[in-house]
mmCIF file of C-alpha atoms in Angstrom:
data_model
loop_
_atom_site.group_PDB
_atom_site.id
_atom_site.type_symbol
_atom_site.label_atom_id
_atom_site.label_comp_id
_atom_site.label_asym_id
_atom_site.label_seq_id
_atom_site.Cartn_x
_atom_site.Cartn_y
_atom_site.Cartn_z
ATOM 1 C CA MET A 962 91.379 82.280 105.567
ATOM 2 C CA ASP A 963 90.218 79.255 103.886
ATOM 3 C CA GLU A 964 88.892 79.602 100.244
ATOM 4 C CA ARG A 965 85.343 80.577 101.055
ATOM 5 C CA GLN A 966 86.547 83.639 102.748
ATOM 6 C CA VAL A 967 88.411 84.267 100.077
ATOM 7 C CA GLU A 968 85.553 83.873 97.248
ATOM 8 C CA GLN A 969 83.529 85.646 99.536
ATOM 9 C CA ILE A 970 85.628 88.717 100.052
ATOM 10 C CA LEU A 971 86.387 88.703 96.318
ATOM 11 C CA GLN A 972 82.369 89.025 95.340
ATOM 12 C CA ASN A 973 81.976 91.551 98.388
ATOM 13 C CA PRO A 974 80.260 94.588 96.339
ATOM 14 C CA LYS A 975 82.135 96.921 98.115
ATOM 15 C CA PHE A 976 85.497 95.671 97.096
ATOM 16 C CA LYS A 977 84.445 95.217 93.793
ATOM 17 C CA GLN A 978 83.773 98.528 93.609
ATOM 18 C CA MET A 979 86.959 99.994 95.364
ATOM 19 C CA VAL A 980 89.001 97.831 93.399
ATOM 20 C CA SER A 981 87.061 98.931 89.850
ATOM 21 C CA LYS A 982 87.475 102.331 90.838
ATOM 22 C CA LYS A 983 91.010 102.321 91.879
ATOM 23 C CA SER A 984 91.927 100.343 88.518
ATOM 24 C CA THR A 985 89.790 103.333 86.176
ATOM 25 C CA LEU A 986 91.554 106.182 87.781
ATOM 26 C CA SER A 987 94.783 104.598 87.221
ATOM 27 C CA TRP A 988 94.155 103.205 83.538
ATOM 28 C CA THR A 989 92.691 106.587 82.635
ATOM 29 C CA LEU A 990 95.487 108.491 84.188
ATOM 30 C CA THR A 991 98.432 106.200 82.472
ATOM 31 C CA ALA A 992 96.429 106.784 78.918
ATOM 32 C CA ILE A 993 96.345 110.819 79.297
ATOM 33 C CA MET A 994 100.634 110.825 80.531
ATOM 34 C CA LEU A 995 101.246 108.161 77.558
ATOM 35 C CA PHE A 996 99.298 109.900 75.026
ATOM 36 C CA VAL A 997 100.630 112.974 75.503
ATOM 37 C CA TYR A 998 104.347 111.526 76.410
ATOM 38 C CA VAL A 999 104.180 109.320 72.916
ATOM 39 C CA GLY A 1000 102.236 112.262 70.856
ATOM 40 C CA PHE A 1001 105.769 115.083 71.825
ATOM 41 C CA MET A 1002 107.862 111.771 70.749
ATOM 42 C CA LEU A 1003 106.187 111.233 67.610
ATOM 43 C CA LEU A 1004 106.818 114.723 67.215
ATOM 44 C CA VAL A 1005 110.338 114.621 67.806
ATOM 45 C CA GLY A 1006 110.086 111.771 65.572
ATOM 46 C CA TYR A 1007 108.608 113.600 62.741
ATOM 47 C CA ASN A 1008 108.071 117.168 63.245
ATOM 48 C CA LYS A 1009 111.526 118.442 64.143
ATOM 49 C CA GLU A 1010 111.616 121.413 62.154
ATOM 50 C CA PHE A 1011 108.325 122.527 64.481
ATOM 51 C CA LEU A 1012 110.216 121.739 67.595
ATOM 52 C CA MET A 1013 113.293 123.939 66.506
ATOM 53 C CA SER A 1014 110.985 126.613 65.279
ATOM 54 C CA SER A 1015 111.268 129.961 67.441
ATOM 55 C CA PHE A 1016 108.521 130.338 69.869
ATOM 56 C CA SER A 1017 108.896 134.098 70.437
ATOM 57 C CA GLY A 1018 110.713 135.392 67.476
ATOM 58 C CA GLY A 1019 114.074 134.954 70.128
ATOM 59 C CA VAL A 1020 115.897 132.179 70.938
ATOM 60 C CA THR A 1021 113.314 129.887 72.872
ATOM 61 C CA THR A 1022 112.111 127.156 70.477
ATOM 62 C CA TRP A 1023 108.765 125.342 70.672
ATOM 63 C CA GLY A 1024 110.503 121.937 72.280
ATOM 64 C CA MET A 1025 111.388 123.788 75.635
ATOM 65 C CA PRO A 1026 107.533 124.923 76.409
ATOM 66 C CA LEU A 1027 105.980 121.321 75.257
ATOM 67 C CA GLY A 1028 108.780 119.569 76.974
ATOM 68 C CA LEU A 1029 108.377 121.393 80.115
ATOM 69 C CA SER A 1030 104.766 121.229 79.565
ATOM 70 C CA ILE A 1031 105.202 116.930 79.868
ATOM 71 C CA ILE A 1032 106.993 117.295 82.869
ATOM 72 C CA VAL A 1033 104.437 119.702 84.680
ATOM 73 C CA LEU A 1034 101.868 117.543 83.441
ATOM 74 C CA SER A 1035 102.609 114.634 85.376
ATOM 75 C CA PHE A 1036 102.765 116.600 88.919
ATOM 76 C CA LEU A 1037 99.666 117.563 88.207
ATOM 77 C CA LEU A 1038 98.333 113.899 87.522
ATOM 78 C CA CYS A 1039 100.251 113.056 90.381
ATOM 79 C CA GLY A 1040 98.049 115.613 92.514
ATOM 80 C CA VAL A 1041 95.026 114.602 90.902
ATOM 81 C CA TYR A 1042 95.215 111.048 91.860
ATOM 82 C CA SER A 1043 96.279 111.988 95.146
ATOM 83 C CA TYR A 1044 93.254 114.304 95.661
ATOM 84 C CA ILE A 1045 90.927 111.672 94.167
ATOM 85 C CA ALA A 1046 92.192 108.710 96.437
ATOM 86 C CA ASN A 1047 92.568 110.913 99.536
ATOM 87 C CA ASN A 1048 88.763 112.149 99.265
ATOM 88 C CA LYS A 1049 86.916 109.949 96.892
ATOM 89 C CA LEU A 1050 88.808 106.188 97.343
ATOM 90 C CA ASP A 1051 89.833 106.071 101.041
ATOM 91 C CA PRO A 1052 86.426 106.282 102.222
ATOM 92 C CA LEU A 1053 85.705 103.733 100.131
ATOM 93 C CA THR A 1054 88.661 101.319 100.639
ATOM 94 C CA LYS A 1055 87.713 101.865 104.870
ATOM 95 C CA GLU A 1056 84.532 100.964 104.175
ATOM 96 C CA ALA A 1057 85.659 97.810 102.235
ATOM 97 C CA MET A 1058 88.328 96.592 104.718
ATOM 98 C CA ARG A 1059 85.509 96.876 107.628
ATOM 99 C CA GLU A 1060 83.738 94.663 105.327
ATOM 100 C CA VAL A 1061 86.757 92.340 104.564
ATOM 101 C CA GLU A 1062 87.956 92.132 107.699
ATOM 102 C CA ALA A 1063 84.611 91.079 109.006
ATOM 103 C CA ILE A 1064 84.655 88.246 106.925
ATOM 104 C CA ALA A 1065 88.342 87.200 107.061
ATOM 105 C CA ASN A 1066 87.197 87.013 111.372
ATOM 106 C CA GLU A 1067 84.234 84.787 110.579
ATOM 107 C CA LYS A 1068 84.817 81.397 111.931
ATOM 108 C CA GLY A 1069 83.694 78.720 109.119
ATOM 109 C CA PRO A 1070 83.240 75.110 109.706
ATOM 110 C CA HIS A 1071 86.460 73.308 110.344
#
């Protein structure tokens, strides 16, 4: 593959759309997880009293359900990514790859 073909692939609208959508999805989900995790860590650092207070009047504190919810959120975000990737991004990737393969198989001047 020569430089002209690489440039054609990089300028291909389907390829650009695929890269843009994957990047947007990845960064959005990363930002959500980072926001929640950093928020929890700030809560641990600056408001321990709240986390140590009783959740239901018993021995369970607020820290337990909040910590578990972060774990559950990470699984949910993985599920969201998988669903979107399989149903929205895979068809777009296949279209883009067909066009990329067509460009790669072109015979340019030697």
